């Protein structure tokens, strides 16, 4: 009895100490993070010389790694945080910066780039030079979350303008660019692309979740400003994307398979980042949109967090139910695979978001799916609904808040004294490493702090959605493309085709499409490709099990809007 009492006292004292450590961290780091974020935005940011107005640099780091570029994803997430802060009335001086962002992104949309022009897939281009010109080096492209995230940032601003009697500005100056992004999402959500870490071309949970949100709130905004012709198209594809979103859930292993390709487990910060990006307190703990407090998102969070316990030395000796440093995914080898500031902050934010909803609804529900998550805090807890008047509710929510604070305490522990936030911290020494002053790291800690304070972001329409019982793909407009290539071959040698689109087998040599030699030495095959789409491809030779690729560079081409199309090549 004495021992129990003593440990309870120590535990309480430790919790109290931790919560005051986090309180101090919030007080100290908030202004540093906000200043750090604004320093990385052109034209006058202290660390972003050369960036055009409204351009967010990913980081001022120019070597190992060189992040002095602007990414559509990072910029949009950063500006979503800035716009929400502005809309809450916390800093009216941000208005001009937000207008600059809208203008810069509107310009970028029109910049032809290796993914295409504005009408042939160029909106899927992930990164640009900070003077608003195209980046033409080789890269993992396209990345289809960018247009969706940018649409969500634009919509947040548009809703604020409408609420302040400035709907005409929305119609005339925001809607034309916003519609381009929403149309892109509507037409392309069902195509593969590179994930948010720019490494795997497959299907990514974060991307689908962001696309679903954008289409859903895009349809609502369009109807509000009288742009009714797009509403049903956006809504139909939002339903289709929501249906597809369910397929990422792995019911036997209890986590969201964030990436479907790349030979990984799919355990990834991707899912926690998606859950906080699509948080809508009005949707309660609905699992259809994987809300932060949904049983699926909580189960997935536990699997994700636990995957880092054995692999980072700085997590050694930490109790199995206490917070640890987390990274992108357990198989990560970038910079040798380390914890990231923004992913560790995301775990805390998901938990604070969950606490907001449980408090708001006055109860929490434990299902068979989320039981393992809750058992971390009370090994005798059973599935059921616990009202806020019960001691189970009080104990669990207290423990979960403490757990969430633990992630911020770790964040604080490995943040250098000057408060600067890099991309990563070393898994063994805890020293900051990789890109310094990562803009997304600053935005991520600010939104986690807000969630801790109980800030509820605006609703985007996640409440009461019904998942269609049968999933429909978005076939979209298509074109029959005939590939013809002149190639002399030896007996038994055959020509195949593979490339950047799903239907071109996503660069897989094994699944490459066979061409016919009926008109030898012209080899040919007809394939149905999406219309208005820029793509890359190569022919390969297969002979006795050996594969020979065409020499570099990749071939590229663009499908027309309709009809048929023939491509005439010679083997290179
Ligand atoms: C509407 O917002 C734009 C962008 O900030 C601003 O330039 C314009 O003056 C505003 N108009 C009104 C009527 O408030
Ligand atoms: C909640 O915590 C208190 C104090 O530690 C404990 O006495 C009580 O039994 C707990 N209630 C439940 C339902 O676990
Ligand atoms: C397209 O949607 C269908 C139906 O949900 C799905 O089976 C397919 O995997 C999706 N493809 C991509 C690349 O999203
Ligand atoms: C061709 O495309 C593949 C897949 O995106 C890429 O890995 C490769 O670097 C490209 N080749 C060149 C020369 O750009
Ligand atoms: C390929 O050749 C055919 C017939 O010679 C021609 O009709 C077609 O326009 C050519 N394709 C391209 C892209 O030039």
Coordinates of C-alpha atoms and ligand atoms in Angstrom, one line a residue:
X1 CA 0.0 0.0 0.0
X2 CA 2.8 2.4 1.0
X3 CA 4.7 1.6 -2.2
X4 CA 1.6 2.2 -4.3
X5 CA 0.9 5.5 -2.6
X6 CA 4.5 6.6 -3.0
X7 CA 4.6 5.7 -6.7
X8 CA 1.3 7.5 -7.2
X9 CA 2.7 10.6 -5.5
X10 CA 5.9 10.4 -7.6
X11 CA 3.8 9.9 -10.7
X12 CA 1.7 13.0 -9.9
X13 CA 4.8 15.0 -9.1
X14 CA 6.3 13.9 -12.4
X15 CA 3.2 14.8 -14.3
X16 CA 3.0 18.1 -12.7
X17 CA 6.7 18.8 -13.5
X18 CA 6.2 17.7 -17.1
X19 CA 3.1 19.9 -17.6
X20 CA 5.0 22.9 -16.3
X21 CA 7.9 22.1 -18.6
X22 CA 5.5 22.1 -21.5
X23 CA 3.9 25.3 -20.3
X24 CA 7.3 27.0 -20.3
X25 CA 8.1 25.5 -23.7
X26 CA 4.9 26.9 -25.1
X27 CA 5.6 30.3 -23.7
X28 CA 9.1 30.4 -24.9
X29 CA 8.8 28.7 -28.3
X30 CA 5.6 30.2 -29.6
X31 CA 7.1 33.6 -30.5
X32 CA 10.3 32.0 -31.8
X33 CA 8.3 29.6 -34.0
X34 CA 6.1 32.4 -35.4
X35 CA 9.1 34.6 -36.1
X36 CA 11.0 31.6 -37.7
X37 CA 8.0 30.9 -40.0
X38 CA 7.7 34.5 -41.1
X39 CA 11.5 34.8 -41.7
X40 CA 11.1 32.1 -44.4
X41 CA 8.5 34.0 -46.4
X42 CA 9.4 36.5 -49.2
X43 CA 9.9 39.2 -50.1
X44 CA 11.1 40.6 -46.7
X45 CA 11.6 37.5 -44.5
X46 CA 15.0 37.7 -42.7
X47 CA 16.1 34.3 -44.0
X48 CA 14.5 34.2 -47.4
X49 CA 16.5 36.7 -49.5
X50 CA 15.6 36.2 -53.2
X51 CA 12.2 34.7 -52.6
X52 CA 9.4 36.5 -54.4
X53 CA 6.5 38.0 -52.4
X54 CA 4.3 35.3 -50.8
X55 CA 6.9 32.5 -51.5
X56 CA 7.6 30.2 -48.6
X57 CA 11.1 28.7 -48.7
X58 CA 11.2 25.2 -47.2
X59 CA 14.4 26.1 -45.3
X60 CA 17.3 28.5 -45.8
X61 CA 19.6 25.5 -45.9
X62 CA 21.5 25.4 -49.3
X63 CA 23.7 22.4 -48.8
X64 CA 23.2 18.9 -47.4
X65 CA 20.3 19.3 -47.9
X66 CA 19.5 22.1 -50.3
X67 CA 16.0 23.1 -49.4
X68 CA 16.1 26.6 -50.8
X69 CA 13.1 25.9 -53.0
X70 CA 9.4 26.4 -52.5
X71 CA 7.1 23.3 -52.2
X72 CA 3.4 23.6 -52.9
X73 CA 2.7 21.2 -50.0
X74 CA 4.8 22.9 -47.4
X75 CA 3.7 26.4 -48.4
X76 CA 0.1 25.4 -48.3
X77 CA 0.3 23.8 -44.9
X78 CA 2.2 26.8 -43.5
X79 CA -0.3 29.2 -44.9
X80 CA -3.3 27.2 -43.7
X81 CA -1.8 27.8 -40.2
X82 CA -1.2 31.5 -40.9
X83 CA -4.7 32.0 -42.3
X84 CA -6.4 30.2 -39.4
X85 CA -4.4 32.5 -37.0
X86 CA -5.4 35.6 -39.0
X87 CA -9.1 34.4 -39.1
X88 CA -9.1 34.0 -35.3
X89 CA -8.3 37.7 -35.1
X90 CA -4.9 37.0 -33.5
X91 CA -2.8 39.0 -35.9
X92 CA -4.3 41.4 -38.5
X93 CA -0.9 42.3 -39.8
X94 CA -0.8 39.0 -41.7
X95 CA -3.3 40.1 -44.2
X96 CA -0.8 41.4 -46.8
X97 CA 1.3 38.3 -46.5
X98 CA -1.8 36.1 -47.2
X99 CA -2.7 38.2 -50.2
X100 CA 0.9 37.8 -51.4
X101 CA 0.7 34.0 -51.0
X102 CA -2.5 33.9 -53.0
X103 CA -0.9 36.0 -55.8
X104 CA 2.3 33.9 -55.8
X105 CA 0.5 30.6 -56.0
X106 CA -1.8 31.9 -58.7
X107 CA 1.3 32.8 -60.7
X108 CA 3.0 29.4 -60.0
X109 CA -0.1 27.5 -61.4
X110 CA 0.6 29.0 -64.8
X111 CA 4.3 28.2 -64.9
X112 CA 4.9 25.3 -67.3
X113 CA 7.1 22.7 -65.7
X114 CA 8.2 19.1 -66.2
X115 CA 4.8 17.8 -65.0
X116 CA 3.1 19.7 -67.8
X117 CA 1.3 23.0 -68.3
X118 CA -1.6 24.3 -66.2
X119 CA -4.0 22.3 -68.4
X120 CA -1.9 19.1 -68.9
X121 CA -0.9 18.1 -65.3
X122 CA 1.5 20.9 -64.4
X123 CA -0.5 21.5 -61.2
X124 CA 1.0 18.3 -59.8
X125 CA 4.5 19.7 -59.9
X126 CA 5.8 19.5 -56.3
X127 CA 8.5 22.2 -56.1
X128 CA 9.6 25.4 -57.8
X129 CA 12.5 27.9 -57.6
X130 CA 11.9 30.7 -55.2
X131 CA 11.8 33.3 -58.0
X132 CA 8.7 31.5 -59.3
X133 CA 10.4 29.7 -62.2
X134 CA 10.2 26.0 -62.9
X135 CA 12.6 23.5 -61.3
X136 CA 13.6 21.3 -64.1
X137 CA 15.9 18.8 -62.4
X138 CA 14.8 15.2 -62.0
X139 CA 12.4 14.7 -59.0
X140 CA 9.6 12.5 -57.7
X141 CA 6.7 13.9 -59.7
X142 CA 3.8 14.4 -59.9
X143 CA 2.7 14.8 -56.2
X144 CA -1.0 15.1 -56.1
X145 CA -1.5 16.4 -52.6
X146 CA -0.2 19.9 -53.5
X147 CA -3.3 21.2 -55.3
X148 CA -5.6 19.8 -52.6
X149 CA -3.7 21.4 -49.8
X150 CA -3.4 24.7 -51.6
X151 CA -7.2 24.6 -52.3
X152 CA -7.8 24.1 -48.5
X153 CA -5.6 27.1 -47.7
X154 CA -7.4 29.2 -50.3
X155 CA -10.8 28.1 -49.0
X156 CA -9.9 29.0 -45.4
X157 CA -9.1 32.5 -46.6
X158 CA -12.2 32.7 -48.9
X159 CA -14.5 31.8 -46.0
X160 CA -13.0 34.5 -43.9
X161 CA -13.4 37.1 -46.7
X162 CA -17.0 36.0 -47.2
X163 CA -17.7 36.3 -43.5
X164 CA -16.3 39.9 -43.7
X165 CA -18.5 41.0 -46.6
X166 CA -15.9 40.6 -49.3
X167 CA -17.3 37.8 -51.4
X168 CA -16.7 39.7 -54.6
X169 CA -12.9 39.4 -54.0
X170 CA -13.4 35.7 -53.6
X171 CA -15.3 35.4 -56.8
X172 CA -13.0 37.6 -58.9
X173 CA -9.6 37.0 -57.4
X174 CA -9.6 33.6 -55.6
X175 CA -12.1 31.4 -57.3
X176 CA -10.4 31.3 -60.8
X177 CA -7.2 29.8 -59.3
X178 CA -9.0 27.7 -56.7
X179 CA -11.2 26.2 -59.4
X180 CA -8.0 25.1 -61.3
X181 CA -6.8 23.2 -58.3
X182 CA -10.2 21.7 -57.5
X183 CA -10.7 20.6 -61.1
X184 CA -7.2 19.0 -61.0
X185 CA -8.1 17.1 -57.8
X186 CA -11.5 16.1 -59.2
X187 CA -9.9 14.7 -62.4
X188 CA -6.7 13.2 -60.9
X189 CA -7.4 11.9 -57.4
X190 CA -7.6 8.4 -58.8
X191 CA -4.1 8.5 -60.4
X192 CA -1.0 7.4 -58.5
X193 CA 1.7 10.0 -57.6
X194 CA 4.6 10.5 -55.2
X195 CA 3.8 10.6 -51.5
X196 CA 4.4 13.5 -49.2
X197 CA 8.0 12.3 -48.5
X198 CA 8.6 12.3 -52.3
X199 CA 9.9 8.8 -52.3
X200 CA 7.2 6.3 -53.3
X201 CA 5.0 6.5 -56.3
X202 CA 1.9 4.8 -55.2
X203 CA -1.3 5.6 -53.4
X204 CA -0.9 7.7 -50.2
X205 CA -3.4 8.0 -47.4
X206 CA -2.4 11.6 -46.7
X207 CA -2.9 12.5 -50.4
X208 CA -6.4 10.9 -50.6
X209 CA -7.5 12.4 -47.3
X210 CA -6.4 15.9 -48.4
X211 CA -8.1 15.4 -51.7
X212 CA -11.3 14.3 -50.1
X213 CA -11.3 17.3 -47.8
X214 CA -10.6 19.8 -50.6
X215 CA -13.4 18.4 -52.9
X216 CA -15.9 18.4 -50.0
X217 CA -15.3 22.0 -48.9
X218 CA -14.7 23.1 -52.5
X219 CA -18.2 22.0 -53.4
X220 CA -19.6 23.8 -50.3
X221 CA -17.7 27.0 -51.1
X222 CA -18.7 26.9 -54.8
X223 CA -22.4 26.6 -53.9
X224 CA -22.0 29.5 -51.4
X225 CA -20.7 31.8 -54.1
X226 CA -23.1 30.7 -56.8
X227 CA -20.6 28.6 -58.9
X228 CA -23.1 25.8 -59.0
X229 CA -22.0 24.1 -62.2
X230 CA -19.0 22.4 -60.4
X231 CA -20.9 21.3 -57.3
X232 CA -22.1 17.9 -58.3
X233 CA -18.9 16.9 -60.0
X234 CA -16.8 17.7 -56.9
X235 CA -19.3 16.0 -54.7
X236 CA -19.4 12.8 -56.7
X237 CA -15.6 12.6 -56.7
X238 CA -15.5 13.5 -53.0
X239 CA -17.7 10.5 -52.4
X240 CA -15.5 8.3 -54.5
X241 CA -12.4 9.5 -52.8
X242 CA -14.0 8.9 -49.3
X243 CA -14.9 5.4 -50.4
X244 CA -11.3 4.7 -51.6
X245 CA -9.9 6.2 -48.4
X246 CA -11.4 3.3 -46.4
X247 CA -9.1 0.9 -48.3
X248 CA -6.0 2.1 -46.5
X249 CA -7.2 0.6 -43.2
X250 CA -5.6 -2.7 -42.3
X251 CA -8.1 -4.4 -40.0
X252 CA -5.8 -7.3 -39.0
X253 CA -2.9 -5.2 -38.0
X254 CA -4.9 -2.2 -36.8
X255 CA -3.2 0.6 -38.6
X256 CA -3.7 2.8 -41.7
X257 CA -1.4 1.6 -44.4
X258 CA -0.1 5.0 -45.4
X259 CA 1.7 4.1 -48.6
X260 CA 0.6 1.2 -50.7
X261 CA 3.9 0.8 -52.5
X262 CA 7.6 0.9 -51.9
X263 CA 7.9 -2.4 -50.1
X264 CA 7.3 -0.8 -46.7
X265 CA 5.1 -1.7 -43.8
X266 CA 3.0 1.5 -44.5
X267 CA 3.3 2.5 -40.8
X268 CA 4.0 6.2 -41.3
X269 CA 3.5 9.7 -39.8
X270 CA 1.5 10.2 -43.0
X271 CA -1.6 8.9 -41.2
X272 CA -1.3 11.2 -38.1
X273 CA -0.6 14.2 -40.3
X274 CA -3.7 13.3 -42.4
X275 CA -5.8 13.0 -39.2
X276 CA -4.8 16.4 -37.9
X277 CA -5.1 18.0 -41.3
X278 CA -8.7 16.8 -41.7
X279 CA -9.7 17.4 -38.0
X280 CA -13.3 18.6 -37.9
X281 CA -14.6 18.7 -34.3
X282 CA -18.2 18.7 -35.6
X283 CA -17.6 15.2 -36.9
X284 CA -17.0 13.8 -33.5
X285 CA -15.0 10.6 -33.5
X286 CA -16.2 9.5 -36.9
X287 CA -13.9 6.8 -38.4
X288 CA -15.1 7.4 -42.0
X289 CA -12.8 10.4 -42.1
X290 CA -10.3 9.0 -39.6
X291 CA -11.0 11.8 -37.1
X292 CA -8.2 12.1 -34.5
X293 CA -10.3 10.5 -31.8
X294 CA -11.7 7.7 -34.1
X295 CA -10.9 4.2 -33.0
X296 CA -9.0 3.6 -36.2
X297 CA -6.9 6.7 -36.0
X298 CA -6.0 6.0 -32.3
X299 CA -5.2 2.4 -33.0
X300 CA -3.0 3.5 -35.9
X301 CA -1.3 6.1 -33.8
X302 CA -0.3 3.5 -31.2
X303 CA 1.2 1.2 -33.9
X304 CA 3.0 4.2 -35.4
X305 CA 4.4 5.5 -32.1
X306 CA 5.4 2.0 -30.9
X307 CA 7.4 1.3 -34.1
X308 CA 10.0 3.9 -32.9
X309 CA 10.5 2.6 -29.4
X310 CA 13.1 -0.1 -30.4
X311 CA 14.9 1.8 -33.2
X312 CA 16.0 5.2 -31.7
X313 CA 18.6 5.0 -29.0
X314 CA 17.2 8.2 -27.4
X315 CA 13.9 6.2 -26.8
X316 CA 15.8 3.6 -24.7
X317 CA 14.6 3.1 -21.2
X318 CA 11.3 5.0 -21.7
X319 CA 8.2 3.2 -20.4
X320 CA 6.2 1.3 -23.0
X321 CA 3.2 3.6 -22.5
X322 CA 5.1 6.9 -22.3
X323 CA 5.8 9.4 -25.1
X324 CA 8.9 8.9 -27.4
X325 CA 10.5 10.6 -30.3
X326 CA 8.9 9.7 -33.6
X327 CA 10.0 9.9 -37.2
X328 CA 8.5 9.6 -40.6
X329 CA 8.4 5.8 -40.8
X330 CA 10.4 3.0 -39.2
X331 CA 12.2 2.0 -42.4
X332 CA 13.5 5.5 -43.1
X333 CA 17.1 5.8 -44.1
X334 CA 17.3 9.5 -45.0
X335 CA 20.1 11.0 -43.0
X336 CA 20.3 7.5 -41.5
X337 CA 16.7 7.6 -40.3
X338 CA 15.9 9.9 -37.4
X339 CA 13.1 11.5 -35.4
X340 CA 11.6 14.6 -36.9
X341 CA 10.3 17.6 -35.0
X342 CA 7.1 17.9 -37.1
X343 CA 6.1 14.3 -36.7
X344 CA 6.6 14.3 -32.9
X345 CA 4.5 17.4 -32.8
X346 CA 1.8 15.8 -34.9
X347 CA 1.4 12.9 -32.4
X348 CA 0.8 15.5 -29.7
X349 CA -1.6 17.4 -31.9
X350 CA -3.7 14.4 -32.7
X351 CA -4.1 13.5 -29.0
X352 CA -5.0 17.1 -28.1
X353 CA -7.6 17.1 -30.9
X354 CA -9.1 13.9 -29.5
X355 CA -9.3 15.5 -26.1
X356 CA -11.1 18.5 -27.5
X357 CA -13.8 16.3 -28.9
X358 CA -14.2 14.0 -25.9
X359 CA -14.6 17.1 -23.7
X360 CA -17.1 18.6 -26.1
X361 CA -19.2 15.5 -26.4
X362 CA -18.9 14.7 -22.7
X363 CA -18.0 11.1 -23.2
X364 CA -15.5 8.8 -24.8
X365 CA -16.1 5.5 -26.5
X366 CA -13.7 2.5 -26.5
X367 CA -14.2 -0.1 -29.2
X368 CA -12.4 -3.4 -29.8
X369 CA -10.4 -1.5 -32.4
X370 CA -9.2 1.2 -29.9
X371 CA -8.9 -1.0 -26.8
X372 CA -5.2 -1.5 -27.1
X373 CA -4.6 2.2 -27.3
X374 CA -6.6 2.9 -24.1
X375 CA -5.2 -0.1 -22.2
X376 CA -1.8 1.7 -22.3
X377 CA -3.3 4.1 -19.7
X378 CA -5.5 1.6 -17.7
X379 CA -4.8 -2.1 -18.2
X380 CA -8.2 -3.0 -16.8
X381 CA -10.3 -0.8 -19.0
X382 CA -12.9 -2.5 -21.2
X383 CA -14.8 -1.5 -24.3
X384 CA -17.7 0.8 -23.7
X385 CA -18.8 4.4 -23.5
X386 CA -17.6 6.4 -20.5
X387 CA -19.4 9.6 -19.6
X388 CA -17.4 12.6 -18.4
X389 CA -18.9 12.0 -14.9
X390 CA -17.1 8.7 -14.5
X391 CA -13.7 8.3 -13.0
X392 CA -12.6 6.2 -16.0
X393 CA -13.2 9.2 -18.2
X394 CA -11.3 11.5 -15.8
X395 CA -8.4 9.1 -15.4
X396 CA -8.1 8.3 -19.1
X397 CA -8.3 11.9 -20.3
X398 CA -5.8 13.0 -17.7
X399 CA -3.4 10.2 -18.7
X400 CA -3.8 11.0 -22.4
X401 CA -3.2 14.7 -21.9
X402 CA -0.1 13.7 -20.0
X403 CA 0.9 11.3 -22.8
X404 CA 0.4 14.2 -25.3
X405 CA 2.4 16.6 -23.2
X406 CA 5.1 13.9 -23.1
X407 CA 5.6 14.3 -26.9
X408 CA 6.0 18.1 -26.5
X409 CA 8.4 17.5 -23.6
X410 CA 10.5 15.4 -25.9
X411 CA 10.2 18.1 -28.6
X412 CA 11.4 20.7 -26.0
X413 CA 14.2 18.5 -24.7
X414 CA 15.8 18.2 -28.2
X415 CA 15.2 21.8 -29.3
X416 CA 18.4 23.8 -29.1
X417 CA 18.5 26.7 -26.7
X418 CA 17.8 29.3 -29.3
X419 CA 14.5 27.6 -30.2
X420 CA 15.5 27.0 -33.8
X421 CA 13.7 24.0 -35.4
X422 CA 15.5 22.0 -37.9
X423 CA 14.0 19.0 -39.8
X424 CA 15.3 16.2 -37.7
X425 CA 17.2 15.4 -34.5
X426 CA 19.7 12.6 -34.1
X427 CA 18.3 9.3 -33.0
X428 CA 21.3 8.6 -30.7
X429 CA 22.5 12.0 -29.5
X430 CA 19.3 14.1 -29.9
X431 CA 21.3 16.8 -31.7
X432 CA 19.4 18.8 -34.3
X433 CA 20.3 17.8 -37.9
X434 CA 19.4 18.1 -41.6
X435 CA 17.8 21.4 -42.8
X436 CA 17.9 24.2 -40.3
X437 CA 14.8 26.4 -39.7
X438 CA 12.4 24.2 -41.5
X439 CA 9.3 26.3 -42.1
X440 CA 7.0 23.2 -41.7
X441 CA 8.6 22.4 -38.3
X442 CA 7.6 25.9 -37.1
X443 CA 4.1 25.6 -38.4
X444 CA 3.7 22.1 -36.9
X445 CA 4.7 23.2 -33.4
X446 CA 2.4 26.2 -33.6
X447 CA -0.7 24.1 -34.5
X448 CA 0.2 21.5 -31.8
X449 CA 0.4 24.4 -29.3
X450 CA -3.0 25.7 -30.4
X451 CA -4.6 22.2 -30.1
X452 CA -3.2 22.0 -26.6
X453 CA -4.9 25.3 -25.8
X454 CA -8.2 23.8 -27.1
X455 CA -8.3 25.9 -30.3
X456 CA -10.9 24.3 -32.6
X457 CA -10.2 24.8 -36.4
X458 CA -13.2 25.7 -38.6
X459 CA -15.4 22.8 -39.8
X460 CA -14.9 21.7 -43.4
X461 CA -18.0 19.4 -43.7
X462 CA -16.8 16.1 -42.3
X463 CA -19.9 15.7 -40.2
X464 CA -22.3 12.8 -40.9
X465 CA -20.7 11.6 -44.2
X466 CA -21.9 8.3 -45.5
X467 CA -19.3 6.1 -47.2
X468 CA -20.7 4.7 -50.5
X469 CA -21.2 0.9 -50.3
X470 CA -19.5 0.4 -53.7
X471 CA -16.4 2.3 -54.6
X472 CA -16.3 3.9 -58.1
X473 CA -13.1 5.0 -59.8
X474 CA -12.8 8.3 -61.6
X475 CA -12.1 7.1 -65.1
X476 CA -12.2 10.7 -66.4
X477 CA -11.8 11.6 -70.1
X478 CA -9.4 9.4 -71.9
X479 CA -7.5 9.0 -75.2
X480 CA -6.4 5.9 -77.1
X481 CA -2.7 6.3 -77.6
X482 CA -0.7 4.1 -80.1
X483 CA 3.0 3.8 -79.3
X484 CA 5.1 2.9 -82.3
X485 CA 8.8 2.4 -82.0
X486 CA 11.4 1.3 -84.7
X487 CA 13.6 -1.3 -83.1
X488 CA 15.7 -4.1 -84.6
X489 CA 15.8 -7.1 -82.4
X490 CA 17.3 -10.6 -82.3
X491 CA 15.3 -13.7 -82.3
X492 CA 13.6 -14.2 -79.0
X493 CA 14.1 -10.5 -78.0
X494 CA 10.9 -8.4 -77.3
X495 CA 10.1 -4.8 -76.8
X496 CA 8.0 -3.5 -73.8
X497 CA 6.8 -0.1 -72.6
X498 CA 6.7 1.3 -69.0
X499 CA 6.3 4.9 -67.7
X500 CA 5.0 7.3 -65.1
X501 CA 1.3 6.6 -65.3
X502 CA -0.6 3.8 -63.6
X503 CA -1.7 2.4 -67.0
X504 CA 1.9 2.5 -68.1
X505 CA 2.7 0.3 -65.1
X506 CA 4.4 3.0 -63.0
X507 CA 8.0 2.3 -64.3
X508 CA 7.8 -1.4 -63.5
X509 CA 10.0 -3.4 -65.8
X510 CA 8.4 -6.6 -64.6
X511 CA 4.8 -5.5 -65.5
X512 CA 5.8 -3.5 -68.6
X513 CA 3.4 -3.7 -71.5
X514 CA 4.4 -5.9 -74.4
X515 CA 4.5 -4.4 -77.9
X516 CA 3.5 -6.3 -81.0
X517 CA 6.0 -7.0 -83.8
X518 CA 3.3 -7.6 -86.5
X519 CA 4.8 -4.7 -88.5
X520 CA 8.5 -5.4 -87.7
X521 CA 10.8 -3.5 -87.4
X522 CA 7.9 -1.2 -86.1
X523 CA 6.8 -2.5 -82.7
X524 CA 3.4 -1.1 -81.5
X525 CA 0.7 -1.2 -78.8
X526 CA -2.4 0.9 -78.1
X527 CA -3.1 2.0 -74.6
X528 CA -6.0 4.1 -73.1
X529 CA -4.4 7.1 -71.2
X530 CA -6.0 9.9 -69.3
X531 CA -6.7 13.0 -71.5
X532 CA -4.7 16.2 -71.2
X533 CA -1.9 14.5 -69.3
X534 CA 1.8 14.9 -69.4
X535 CA 3.7 11.7 -68.9
X536 CA 7.2 10.1 -69.2
X537 CA 8.0 6.6 -70.5
X538 CA 10.8 4.4 -71.8
X539 CA 10.9 1.3 -74.0
X540 CA 12.8 -1.7 -72.7
X541 CA 14.1 -4.9 -74.3
X542 CA 13.8 -8.3 -72.7
X543 CA 16.0 -11.1 -73.8
X544 CA 16.6 -14.4 -72.0
X545 CA 15.5 -12.7 -68.7
X546 CA 17.8 -9.8 -69.1
X547 CA 16.4 -6.2 -69.3
X548 CA 17.8 -3.3 -71.3
X549 CA 16.4 0.1 -70.8
X550 CA 16.5 2.8 -73.5
X551 CA 19.2 5.4 -72.7
X552 CA 18.4 8.7 -70.9
X553 CA 16.6 11.0 -70.8
X554 CA 13.1 9.7 -70.3
X555 CA 10.8 10.2 -73.3
X556 CA 8.0 12.6 -72.5
X557 CA 4.7 13.4 -74.2
X558 CA 1.3 14.9 -73.5
X559 CA -2.1 13.4 -74.4
X560 CA -4.6 15.6 -76.2
X561 CA -8.1 16.4 -74.9
X562 CA -9.8 13.8 -76.9
X563 CA -9.6 11.5 -80.0
X564 CA -6.8 9.2 -80.8
X565 CA -3.0 9.9 -80.8
X566 CA 0.0 8.1 -82.3
X567 CA 3.5 8.5 -81.0
X568 CA 6.4 7.6 -83.5
X569 CA 9.7 6.7 -81.8
X570 CA 12.9 5.1 -82.6
X571 CA 14.8 3.0 -80.0
X572 CA 17.5 5.1 -78.4
Ligands
LIG1 C1 -11.3 42.5 -50.1 O1 -10.1 41.9 -49.8 C2 -9.0 42.3 -50.7 C3 -7.8 41.4 -50.4 O2 -7.3 41.6 -49.1 C4 -8.7 43.8 -50.4 O3 -7.7 44.2 -51.3 C5 -10.0 44.6 -50.7 O4 -9.8 45.9 -50.3 C6 -11.1 44.0 -49.8 N1 -12.4 44.7 -50.2 C7 -13.2 45.0 -49.2 C8 -14.5 45.7 -49.8 O5 -13.1 44.9 -48.1
LIG2 C1 -8.9 6.8 -11.1 O1 -7.7 7.2 -10.5 C2 -7.9 7.3 -9.1 C3 -6.6 7.9 -8.5 O2 -5.5 7.3 -9.0 C4 -8.2 5.9 -8.5 O3 -8.4 5.9 -7.1 C5 -9.4 5.3 -9.2 O4 -9.6 4.0 -8.8 C6 -9.3 5.4 -10.7 N1 -10.5 5.0 -11.3 C7 -10.6 4.1 -12.2 C8 -12.0 3.7 -12.8 O5 -9.6 3.5 -12.7
LIG3 C1 -9.1 4.4 -58.2 O1 -10.3 4.1 -57.6 C2 -10.7 2.7 -57.5 C3 -12.0 2.6 -56.8 O2 -11.9 3.1 -55.5 C4 -9.6 1.9 -56.7 O3 -9.8 0.5 -56.8 C5 -8.2 2.2 -57.4 O4 -7.2 1.6 -56.6 C6 -8.0 3.7 -57.4 N1 -6.7 4.0 -58.0 C7 -5.9 5.0 -57.5 C8 -4.6 5.1 -58.2 O5 -6.2 5.7 -56.7
LIG4 C1 13.1 8.8 -65.5 O1 12.1 8.7 -64.6 C2 12.4 7.9 -63.5 C3 11.1 7.7 -62.6 O2 10.6 9.0 -62.3 C4 13.4 8.6 -62.7 O3 13.8 7.8 -61.5 C5 14.6 8.9 -63.5 O4 15.6 9.6 -62.8 C6 14.2 9.6 -64.8 N1 15.4 9.7 -65.6 C7 15.9 10.8 -66.0 C8 17.2 10.8 -66.8 O5 15.4 11.9 -65.6
LIG5 C1 3.1 9.7 -86.2 O1 2.9 9.2 -87.5 C2 1.5 9.3 -88.0 C3 1.5 8.6 -89.4 O2 2.7 8.8 -90.0 C4 1.0 10.7 -87.9 O3 -0.3 10.7 -88.4 C5 1.1 11.2 -86.5 O4 0.7 12.6 -86.5 C6 2.5 11.1 -86.0 N1 2.5 11.4 -84.6 C7 3.1 12.5 -84.1 C8 3.0 12.8 -82.6 O5 3.8 13.3 -84.8

